[in-house]
Coordinates of N, CA and C in Angstrom, one line a residue:
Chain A
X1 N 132.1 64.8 91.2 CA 130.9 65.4 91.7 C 130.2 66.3 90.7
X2 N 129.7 65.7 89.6 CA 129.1 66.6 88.6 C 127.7 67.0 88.6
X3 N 126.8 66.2 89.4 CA 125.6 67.0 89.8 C 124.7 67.0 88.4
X4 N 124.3 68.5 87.8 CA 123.3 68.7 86.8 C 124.2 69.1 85.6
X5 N 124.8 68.3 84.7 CA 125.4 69.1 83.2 C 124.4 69.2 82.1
X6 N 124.5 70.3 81.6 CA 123.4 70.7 80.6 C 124.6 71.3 79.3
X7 N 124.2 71.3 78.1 CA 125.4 71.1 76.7 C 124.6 71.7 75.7
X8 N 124.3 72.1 74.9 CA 125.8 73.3 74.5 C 125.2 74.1 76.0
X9 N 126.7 75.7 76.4 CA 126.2 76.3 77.1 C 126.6 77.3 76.0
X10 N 126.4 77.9 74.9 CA 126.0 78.6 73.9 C 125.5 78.2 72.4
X11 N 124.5 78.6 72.0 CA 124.0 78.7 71.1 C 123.4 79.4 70.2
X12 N 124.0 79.6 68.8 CA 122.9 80.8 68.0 C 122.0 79.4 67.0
X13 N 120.6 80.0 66.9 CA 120.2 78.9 65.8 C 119.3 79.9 65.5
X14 N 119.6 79.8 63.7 CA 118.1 80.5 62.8 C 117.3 79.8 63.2
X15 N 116.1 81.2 62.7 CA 114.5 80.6 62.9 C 114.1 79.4 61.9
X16 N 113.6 78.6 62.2 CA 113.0 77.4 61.6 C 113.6 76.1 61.7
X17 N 114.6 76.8 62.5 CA 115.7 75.3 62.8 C 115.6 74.5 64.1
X18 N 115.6 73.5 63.9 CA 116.0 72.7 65.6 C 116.7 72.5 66.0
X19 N 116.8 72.2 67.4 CA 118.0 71.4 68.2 C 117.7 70.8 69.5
X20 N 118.4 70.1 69.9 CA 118.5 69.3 72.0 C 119.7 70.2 72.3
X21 N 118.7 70.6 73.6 CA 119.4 70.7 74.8 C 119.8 69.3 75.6
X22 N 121.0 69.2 76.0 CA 121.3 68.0 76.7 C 121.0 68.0 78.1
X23 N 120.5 67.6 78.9 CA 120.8 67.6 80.5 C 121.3 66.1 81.0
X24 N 122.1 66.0 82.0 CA 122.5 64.8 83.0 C 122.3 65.2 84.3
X25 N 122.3 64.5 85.1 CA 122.6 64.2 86.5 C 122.9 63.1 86.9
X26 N 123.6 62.9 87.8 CA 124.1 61.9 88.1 C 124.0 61.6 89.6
X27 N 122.8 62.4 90.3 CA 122.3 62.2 91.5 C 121.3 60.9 92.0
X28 N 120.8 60.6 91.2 CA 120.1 60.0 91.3 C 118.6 60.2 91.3
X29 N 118.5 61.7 90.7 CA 117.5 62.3 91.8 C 116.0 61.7 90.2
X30 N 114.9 61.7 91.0 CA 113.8 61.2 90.6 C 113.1 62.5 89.3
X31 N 113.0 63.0 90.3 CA 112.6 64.6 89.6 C 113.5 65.7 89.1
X32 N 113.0 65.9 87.4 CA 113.7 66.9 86.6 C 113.4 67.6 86.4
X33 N 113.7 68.5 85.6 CA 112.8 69.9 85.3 C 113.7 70.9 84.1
X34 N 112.6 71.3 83.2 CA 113.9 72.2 82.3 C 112.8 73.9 83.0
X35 N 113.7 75.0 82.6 CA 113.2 76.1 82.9 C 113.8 77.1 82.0
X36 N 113.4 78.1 81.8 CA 113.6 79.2 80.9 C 113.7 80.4 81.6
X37 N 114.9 81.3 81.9 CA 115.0 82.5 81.7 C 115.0 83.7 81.5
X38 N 114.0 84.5 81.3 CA 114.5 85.7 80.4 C 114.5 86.7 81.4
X39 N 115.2 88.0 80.9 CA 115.4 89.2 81.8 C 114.2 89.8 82.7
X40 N 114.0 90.2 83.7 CA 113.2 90.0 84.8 C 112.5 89.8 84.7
X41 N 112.8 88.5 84.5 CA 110.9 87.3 84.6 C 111.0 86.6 85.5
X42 N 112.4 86.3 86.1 CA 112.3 84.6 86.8 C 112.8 83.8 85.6
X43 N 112.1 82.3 86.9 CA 112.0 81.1 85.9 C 111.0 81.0 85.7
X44 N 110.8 80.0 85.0 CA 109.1 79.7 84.7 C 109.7 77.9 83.8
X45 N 108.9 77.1 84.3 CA 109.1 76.0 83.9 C 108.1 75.9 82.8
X46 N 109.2 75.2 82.1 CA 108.3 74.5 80.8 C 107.9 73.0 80.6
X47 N 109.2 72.2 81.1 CA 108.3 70.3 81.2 C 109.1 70.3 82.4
X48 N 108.6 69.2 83.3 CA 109.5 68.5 84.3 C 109.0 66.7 83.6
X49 N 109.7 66.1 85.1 CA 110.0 64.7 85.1 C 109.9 63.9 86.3
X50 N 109.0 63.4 86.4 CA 108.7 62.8 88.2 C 109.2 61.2 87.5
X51 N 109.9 60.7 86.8 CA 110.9 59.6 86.5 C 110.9 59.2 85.0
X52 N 111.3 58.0 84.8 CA 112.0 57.4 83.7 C 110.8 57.4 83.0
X53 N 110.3 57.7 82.1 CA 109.1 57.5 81.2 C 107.8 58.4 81.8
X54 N 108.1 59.2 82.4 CA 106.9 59.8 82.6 C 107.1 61.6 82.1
X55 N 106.3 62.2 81.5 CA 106.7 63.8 81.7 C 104.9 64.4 82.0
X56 N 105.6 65.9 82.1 CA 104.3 67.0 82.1 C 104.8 68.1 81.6
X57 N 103.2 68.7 81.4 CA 104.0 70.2 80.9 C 103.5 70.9 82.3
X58 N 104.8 71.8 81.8 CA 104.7 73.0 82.9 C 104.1 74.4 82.3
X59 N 104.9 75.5 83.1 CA 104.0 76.6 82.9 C 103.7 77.1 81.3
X60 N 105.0 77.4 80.6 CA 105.6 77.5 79.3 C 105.8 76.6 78.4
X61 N 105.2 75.4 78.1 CA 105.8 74.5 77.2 C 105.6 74.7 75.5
X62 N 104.8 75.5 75.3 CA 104.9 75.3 73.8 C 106.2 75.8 73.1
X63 N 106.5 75.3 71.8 CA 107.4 75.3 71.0 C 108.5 74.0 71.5
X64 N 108.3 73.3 72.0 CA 108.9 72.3 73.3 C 108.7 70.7 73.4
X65 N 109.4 70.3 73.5 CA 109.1 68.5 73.4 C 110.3 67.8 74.6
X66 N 110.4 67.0 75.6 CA 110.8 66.5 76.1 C 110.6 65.4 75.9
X67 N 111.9 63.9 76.9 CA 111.4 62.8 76.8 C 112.5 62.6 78.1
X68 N 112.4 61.7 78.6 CA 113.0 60.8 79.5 C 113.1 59.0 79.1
X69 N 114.1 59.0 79.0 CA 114.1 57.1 78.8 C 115.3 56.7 80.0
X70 N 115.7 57.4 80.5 CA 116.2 56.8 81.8 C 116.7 57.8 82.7
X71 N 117.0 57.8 83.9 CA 116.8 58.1 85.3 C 117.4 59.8 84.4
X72 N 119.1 59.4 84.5 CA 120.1 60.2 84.4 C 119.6 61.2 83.1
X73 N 119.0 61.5 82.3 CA 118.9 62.0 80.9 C 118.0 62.4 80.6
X74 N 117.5 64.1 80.4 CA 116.3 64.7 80.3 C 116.6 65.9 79.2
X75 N 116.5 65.1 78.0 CA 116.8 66.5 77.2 C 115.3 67.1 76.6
X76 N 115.7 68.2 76.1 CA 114.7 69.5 75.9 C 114.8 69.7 74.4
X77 N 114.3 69.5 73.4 CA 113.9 69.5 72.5 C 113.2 70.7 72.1
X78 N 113.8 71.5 70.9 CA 112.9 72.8 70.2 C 113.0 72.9 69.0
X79 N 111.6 72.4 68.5 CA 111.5 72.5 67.4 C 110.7 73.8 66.3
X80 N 111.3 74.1 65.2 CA 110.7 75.4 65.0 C 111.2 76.7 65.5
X81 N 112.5 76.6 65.7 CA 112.8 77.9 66.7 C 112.3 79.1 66.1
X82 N 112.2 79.7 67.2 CA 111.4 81.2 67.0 C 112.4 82.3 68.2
X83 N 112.3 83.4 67.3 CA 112.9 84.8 68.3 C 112.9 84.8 69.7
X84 N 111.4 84.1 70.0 CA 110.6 84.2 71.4 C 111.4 83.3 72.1
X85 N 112.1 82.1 71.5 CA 112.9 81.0 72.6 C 114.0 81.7 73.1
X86 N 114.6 82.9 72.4 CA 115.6 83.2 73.0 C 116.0 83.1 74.7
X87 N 116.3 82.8 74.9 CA 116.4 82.5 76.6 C 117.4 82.2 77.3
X88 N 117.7 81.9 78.6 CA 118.8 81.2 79.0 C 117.7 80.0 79.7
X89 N 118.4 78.5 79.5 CA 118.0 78.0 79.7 C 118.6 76.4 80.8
X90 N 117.5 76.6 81.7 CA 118.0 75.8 83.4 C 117.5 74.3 83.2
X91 N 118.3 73.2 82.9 CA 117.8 71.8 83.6 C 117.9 72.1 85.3
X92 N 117.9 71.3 86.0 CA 117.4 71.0 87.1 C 117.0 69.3 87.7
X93 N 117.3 69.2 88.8 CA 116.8 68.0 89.5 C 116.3 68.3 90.6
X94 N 115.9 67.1 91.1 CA 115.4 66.8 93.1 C 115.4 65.7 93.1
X95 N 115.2 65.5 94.5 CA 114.9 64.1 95.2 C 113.7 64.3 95.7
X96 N 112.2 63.9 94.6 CA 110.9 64.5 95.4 C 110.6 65.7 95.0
X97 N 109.3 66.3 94.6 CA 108.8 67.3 94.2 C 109.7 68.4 94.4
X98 N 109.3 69.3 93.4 CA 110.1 70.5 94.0 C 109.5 71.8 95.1
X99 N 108.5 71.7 95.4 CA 107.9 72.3 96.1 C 108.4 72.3 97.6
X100 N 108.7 70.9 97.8 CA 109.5 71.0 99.0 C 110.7 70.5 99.2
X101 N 111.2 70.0 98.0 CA 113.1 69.8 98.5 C 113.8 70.7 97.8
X102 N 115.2 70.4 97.8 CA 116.2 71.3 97.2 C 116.2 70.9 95.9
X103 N 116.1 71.6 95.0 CA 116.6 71.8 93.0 C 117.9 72.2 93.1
X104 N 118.5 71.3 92.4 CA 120.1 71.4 92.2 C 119.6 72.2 90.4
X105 N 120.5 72.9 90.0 CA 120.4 73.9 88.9 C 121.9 73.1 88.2
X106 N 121.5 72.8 86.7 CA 123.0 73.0 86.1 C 123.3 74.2 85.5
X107 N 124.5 74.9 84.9 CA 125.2 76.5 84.9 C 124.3 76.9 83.6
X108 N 123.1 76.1 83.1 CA 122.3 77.1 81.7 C 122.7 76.9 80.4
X109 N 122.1 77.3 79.5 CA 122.5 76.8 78.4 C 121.9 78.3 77.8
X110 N 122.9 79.2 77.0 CA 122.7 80.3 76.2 C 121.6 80.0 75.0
X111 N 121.0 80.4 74.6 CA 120.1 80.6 73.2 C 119.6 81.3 72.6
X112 N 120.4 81.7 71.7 CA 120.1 83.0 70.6 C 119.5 82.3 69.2
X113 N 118.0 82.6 69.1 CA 117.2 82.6 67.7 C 116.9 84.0 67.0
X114 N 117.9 83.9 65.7 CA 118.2 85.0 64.9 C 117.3 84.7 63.5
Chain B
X1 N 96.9 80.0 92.5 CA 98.1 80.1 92.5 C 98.8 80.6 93.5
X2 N 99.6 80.6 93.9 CA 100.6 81.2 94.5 C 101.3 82.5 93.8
X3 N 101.8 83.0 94.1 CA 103.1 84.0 93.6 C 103.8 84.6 94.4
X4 N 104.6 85.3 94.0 CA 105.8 85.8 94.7 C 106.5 87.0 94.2
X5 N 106.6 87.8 94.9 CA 107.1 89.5 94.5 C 108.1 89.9 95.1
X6 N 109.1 90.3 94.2 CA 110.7 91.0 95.1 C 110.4 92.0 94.5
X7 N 109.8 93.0 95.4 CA 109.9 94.7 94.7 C 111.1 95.4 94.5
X8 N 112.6 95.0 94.7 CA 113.1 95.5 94.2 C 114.1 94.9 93.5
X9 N 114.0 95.4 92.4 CA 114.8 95.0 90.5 C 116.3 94.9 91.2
X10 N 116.9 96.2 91.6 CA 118.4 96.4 91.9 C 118.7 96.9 93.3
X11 N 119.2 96.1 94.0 CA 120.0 97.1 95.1 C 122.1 97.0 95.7
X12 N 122.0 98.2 95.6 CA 123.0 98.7 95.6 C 124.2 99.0 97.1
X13 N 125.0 98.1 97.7 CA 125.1 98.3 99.4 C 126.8 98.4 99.1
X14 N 127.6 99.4 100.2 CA 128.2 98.8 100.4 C 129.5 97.6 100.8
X15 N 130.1 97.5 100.6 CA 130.7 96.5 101.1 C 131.0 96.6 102.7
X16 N 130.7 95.2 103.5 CA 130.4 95.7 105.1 C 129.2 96.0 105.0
X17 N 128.2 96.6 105.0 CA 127.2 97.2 105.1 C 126.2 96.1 105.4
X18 N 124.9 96.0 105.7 CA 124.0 95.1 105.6 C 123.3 95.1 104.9
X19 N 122.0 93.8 104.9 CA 121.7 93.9 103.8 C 120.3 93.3 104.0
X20 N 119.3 93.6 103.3 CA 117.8 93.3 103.0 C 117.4 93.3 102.0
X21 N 116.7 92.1 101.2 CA 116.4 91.7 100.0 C 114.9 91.3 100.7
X22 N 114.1 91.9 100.0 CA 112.7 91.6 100.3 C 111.9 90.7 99.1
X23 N 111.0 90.1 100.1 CA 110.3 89.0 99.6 C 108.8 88.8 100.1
X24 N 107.8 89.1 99.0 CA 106.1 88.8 99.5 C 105.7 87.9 98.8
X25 N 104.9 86.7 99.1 CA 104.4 86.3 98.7 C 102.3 86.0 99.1
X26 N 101.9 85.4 98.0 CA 100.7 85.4 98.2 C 100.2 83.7 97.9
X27 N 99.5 82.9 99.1 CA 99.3 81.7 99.2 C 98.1 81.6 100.4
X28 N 97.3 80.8 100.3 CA 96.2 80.8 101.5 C 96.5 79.6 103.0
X29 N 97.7 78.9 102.4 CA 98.5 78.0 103.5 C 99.7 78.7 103.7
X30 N 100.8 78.1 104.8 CA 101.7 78.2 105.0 C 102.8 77.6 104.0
X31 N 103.3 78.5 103.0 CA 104.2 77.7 101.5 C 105.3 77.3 102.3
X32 N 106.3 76.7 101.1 CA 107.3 76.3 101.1 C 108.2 77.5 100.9
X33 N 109.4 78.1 101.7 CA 109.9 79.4 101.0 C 111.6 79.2 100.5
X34 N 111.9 79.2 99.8 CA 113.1 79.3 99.7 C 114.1 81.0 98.9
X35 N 115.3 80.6 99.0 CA 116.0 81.8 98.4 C 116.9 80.9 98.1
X36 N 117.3 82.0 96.9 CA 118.7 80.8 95.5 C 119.1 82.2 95.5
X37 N 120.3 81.8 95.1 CA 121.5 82.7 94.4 C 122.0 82.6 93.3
X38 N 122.2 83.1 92.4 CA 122.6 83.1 91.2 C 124.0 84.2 90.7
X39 N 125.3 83.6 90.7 CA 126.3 83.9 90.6 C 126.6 84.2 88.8
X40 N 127.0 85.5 88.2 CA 127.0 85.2 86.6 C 127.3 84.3 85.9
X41 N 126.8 84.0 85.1 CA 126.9 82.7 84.4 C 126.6 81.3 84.8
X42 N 126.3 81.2 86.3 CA 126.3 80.6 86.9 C 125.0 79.6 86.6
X43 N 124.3 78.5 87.5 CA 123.1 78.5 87.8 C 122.6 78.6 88.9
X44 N 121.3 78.3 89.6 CA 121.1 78.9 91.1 C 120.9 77.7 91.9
X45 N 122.0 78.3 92.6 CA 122.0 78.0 94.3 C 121.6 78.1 95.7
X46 N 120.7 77.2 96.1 CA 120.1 77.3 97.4 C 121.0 78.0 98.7
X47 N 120.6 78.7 99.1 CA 120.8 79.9 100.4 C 120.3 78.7 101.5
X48 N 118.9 79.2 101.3 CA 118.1 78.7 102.6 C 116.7 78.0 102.5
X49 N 116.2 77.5 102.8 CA 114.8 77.6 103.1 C 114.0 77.2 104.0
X50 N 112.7 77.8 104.3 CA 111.9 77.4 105.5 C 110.9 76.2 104.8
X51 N 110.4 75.5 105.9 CA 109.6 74.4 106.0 C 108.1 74.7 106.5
X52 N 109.3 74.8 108.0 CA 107.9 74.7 109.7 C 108.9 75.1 110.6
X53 N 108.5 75.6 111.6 CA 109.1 75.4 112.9 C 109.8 76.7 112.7
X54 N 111.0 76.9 113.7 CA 111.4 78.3 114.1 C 111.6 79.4 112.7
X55 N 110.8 80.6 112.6 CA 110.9 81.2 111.4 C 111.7 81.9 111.3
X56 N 113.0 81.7 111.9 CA 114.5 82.5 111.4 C 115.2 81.2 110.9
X57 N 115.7 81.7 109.5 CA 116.2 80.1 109.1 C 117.8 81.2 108.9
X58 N 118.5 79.8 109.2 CA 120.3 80.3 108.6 C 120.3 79.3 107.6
X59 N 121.2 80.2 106.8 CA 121.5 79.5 105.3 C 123.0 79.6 105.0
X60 N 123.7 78.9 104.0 CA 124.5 79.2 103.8 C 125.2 80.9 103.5
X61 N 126.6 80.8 103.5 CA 127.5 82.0 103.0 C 126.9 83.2 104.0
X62 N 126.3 83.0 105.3 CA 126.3 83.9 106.4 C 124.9 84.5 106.3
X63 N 123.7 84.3 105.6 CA 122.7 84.8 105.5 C 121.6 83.7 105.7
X64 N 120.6 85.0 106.6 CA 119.2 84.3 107.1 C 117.7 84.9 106.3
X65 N 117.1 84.2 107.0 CA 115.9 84.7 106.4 C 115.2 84.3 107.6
X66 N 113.8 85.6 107.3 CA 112.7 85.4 108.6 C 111.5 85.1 108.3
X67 N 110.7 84.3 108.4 CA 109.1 84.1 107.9 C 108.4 84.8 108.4
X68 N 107.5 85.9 108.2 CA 106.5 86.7 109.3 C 105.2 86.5 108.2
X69 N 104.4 85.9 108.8 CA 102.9 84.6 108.8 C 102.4 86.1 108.2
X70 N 102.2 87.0 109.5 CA 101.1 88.3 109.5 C 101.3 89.3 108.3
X71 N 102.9 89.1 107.4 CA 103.2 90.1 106.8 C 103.1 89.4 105.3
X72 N 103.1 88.2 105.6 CA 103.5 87.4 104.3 C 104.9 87.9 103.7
X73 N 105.7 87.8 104.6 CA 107.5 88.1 103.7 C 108.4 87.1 104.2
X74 N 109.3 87.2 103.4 CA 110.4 85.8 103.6 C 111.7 86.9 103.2
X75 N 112.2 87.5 103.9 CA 112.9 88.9 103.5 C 114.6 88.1 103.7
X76 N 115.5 88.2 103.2 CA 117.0 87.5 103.3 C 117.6 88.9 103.8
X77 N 118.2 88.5 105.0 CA 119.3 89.8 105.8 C 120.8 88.6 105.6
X78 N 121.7 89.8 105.6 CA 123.2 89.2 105.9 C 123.8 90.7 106.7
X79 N 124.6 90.4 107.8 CA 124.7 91.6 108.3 C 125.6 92.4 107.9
X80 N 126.9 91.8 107.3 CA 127.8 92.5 106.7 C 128.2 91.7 105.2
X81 N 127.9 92.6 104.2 CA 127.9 92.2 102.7 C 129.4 92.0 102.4
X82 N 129.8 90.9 101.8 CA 131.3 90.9 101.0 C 131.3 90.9 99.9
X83 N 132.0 91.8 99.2 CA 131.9 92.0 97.2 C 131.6 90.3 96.9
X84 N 131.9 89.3 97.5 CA 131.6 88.2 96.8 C 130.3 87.9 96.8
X85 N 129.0 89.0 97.6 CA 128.0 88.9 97.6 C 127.3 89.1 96.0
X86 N 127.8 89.8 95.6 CA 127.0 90.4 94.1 C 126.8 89.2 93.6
X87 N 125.1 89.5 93.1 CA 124.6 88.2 92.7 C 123.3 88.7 92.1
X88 N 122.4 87.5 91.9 CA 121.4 87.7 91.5 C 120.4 87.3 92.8
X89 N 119.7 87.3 93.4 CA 119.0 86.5 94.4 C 117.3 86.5 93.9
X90 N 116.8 85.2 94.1 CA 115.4 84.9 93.8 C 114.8 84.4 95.2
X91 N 113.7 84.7 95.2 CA 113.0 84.0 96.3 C 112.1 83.2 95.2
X92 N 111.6 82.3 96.3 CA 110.5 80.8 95.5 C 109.7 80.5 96.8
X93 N 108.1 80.2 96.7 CA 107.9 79.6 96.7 C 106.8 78.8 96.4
X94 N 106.7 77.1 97.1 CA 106.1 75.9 96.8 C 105.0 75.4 97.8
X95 N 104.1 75.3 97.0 CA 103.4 74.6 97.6 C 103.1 73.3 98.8
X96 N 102.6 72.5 99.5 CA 102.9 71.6 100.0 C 103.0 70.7 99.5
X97 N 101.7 70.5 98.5 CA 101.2 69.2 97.5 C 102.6 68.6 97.1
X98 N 103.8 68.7 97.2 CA 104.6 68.4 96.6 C 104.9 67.7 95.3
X99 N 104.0 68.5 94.5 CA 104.0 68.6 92.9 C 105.6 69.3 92.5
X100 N 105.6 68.6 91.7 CA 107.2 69.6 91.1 C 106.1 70.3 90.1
X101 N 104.8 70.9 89.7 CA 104.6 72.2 89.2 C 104.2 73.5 90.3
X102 N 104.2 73.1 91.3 CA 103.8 74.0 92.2 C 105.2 75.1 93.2
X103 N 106.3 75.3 92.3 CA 107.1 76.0 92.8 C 107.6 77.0 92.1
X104 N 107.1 78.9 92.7 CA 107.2 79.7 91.6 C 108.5 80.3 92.0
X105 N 108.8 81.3 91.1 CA 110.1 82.1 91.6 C 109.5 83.5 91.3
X106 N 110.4 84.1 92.3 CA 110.1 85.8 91.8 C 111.0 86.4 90.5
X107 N 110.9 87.5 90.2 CA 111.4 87.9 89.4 C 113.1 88.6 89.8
X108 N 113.4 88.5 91.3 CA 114.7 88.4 91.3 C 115.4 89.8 91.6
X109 N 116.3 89.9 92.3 CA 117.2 91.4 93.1 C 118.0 90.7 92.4
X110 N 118.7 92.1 91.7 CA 120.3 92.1 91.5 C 121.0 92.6 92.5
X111 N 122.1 92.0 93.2 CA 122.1 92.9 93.8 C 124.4 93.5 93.5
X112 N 124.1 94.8 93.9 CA 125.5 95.1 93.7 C 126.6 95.5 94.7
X113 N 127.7 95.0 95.0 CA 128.4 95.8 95.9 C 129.3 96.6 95.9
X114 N 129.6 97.9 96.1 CA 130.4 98.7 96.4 C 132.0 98.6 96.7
X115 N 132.8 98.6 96.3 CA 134.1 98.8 97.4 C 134.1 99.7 98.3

């Protein structure tokens, strides 16, 4: 019953460097979504996923690249890291927009840009 | 847009004691409302949420929530708090259009419990 796994769940990366965040689900669910973090902000979305080959940006996306090539697999891409990504960072799914069903959360992924 | 306001950063109850985590939001329909919980380290977990229909919703781990139309709040009560309450709690909410960009979150109650 593993739901939403997201990898590394820590990370330091210098500035100017890249890396993927990993996300799975194994729900089935249609709709994905990555989101960001920081200390009393909320979340605030940066891409989601209404299926296999399709994305958008959300509220936050720059410094950001996503892709989807099949159902289960939605990683998050950051290129150029900067101070400002520092964040804790939420994959996510649904069955159906999120507006009105439940978003299953996986446990975050740490990110420190030093 | 929508938005959503939890005016309070931290609250402190407790243990046994009850409990009220407030929630306003601003929308010109009737939103989508939910509340998540967020356990440290954790990620967030759905409580409850409203739709339509009777505006006291029960949610998991013994906590409700009430919609009041006139007041615009979606406030989460539990009547007696257990240390395993200490958490983070968000309210959200979504729109109808059921866009997955149309679902905001507040900025979130910590909340802490007492022995």
């Amino acid at each position: 019953n593993a739901g939403v796994t997201q990898t590394p769940k820590f990370r330091i990366l210098k500035i100017g460097q890249s890396m993927t965040l990993q996300c799975a689900q194994d729900m089935n669910h249609n709709y994905m979504y990555w989101y960001r973090q920081d200390p009393g902000m909320g979340l605030k979305l940066i891409y989601y996923s209404v299926g296999a080959g399709i994305t958008d940006k959300g509220e936050v996306p720059n410094g950001y690249n996503v892709s989807r090539s099949t159902t289960e697999y939605f990683p998050l891409r950051l290129e150029l890291a900067a101070p400002s990504q520092t964040s804790v960072y939420f994959c996510a799914s649904s069955y159906g927009g999120s507006s009105g069903n439940t978003i299953y959360f996986g446990e975050g992924s740490w990110l420190t840009v030093v | 847009a929508q938005s959503v306001t939890q005016p309070d950063i931290h609250i402190t109850v407790s243990e046994g004691a009850s409990l009220e985590l407030r929630c306003n939001y601003s929308y010109g329909a009737t939103p989508y409302l939910f509340w998540y919980v967020q356990s440290p380290g954790q990620g967030l977990q759905l409580l409850l949420k409203y739709f339509s229909g009777d505006t006291l919703v029960q949610g998991i781990k013994g906590f409700e929530a009430e919609f009041k139309r006139s007041q615009s709040s979606f406030n989460l009560r539990k009547p007696s708090v257990h240390w395993s309450d200490a958490a983070e709690y968000f309210c959200a909410v979504g729109i109808s259009s059921g866009s997955a960009r149309q679902l905001t979150f507040g900025s979130g109650t910590q909340l802490t419990v007492l022995p």
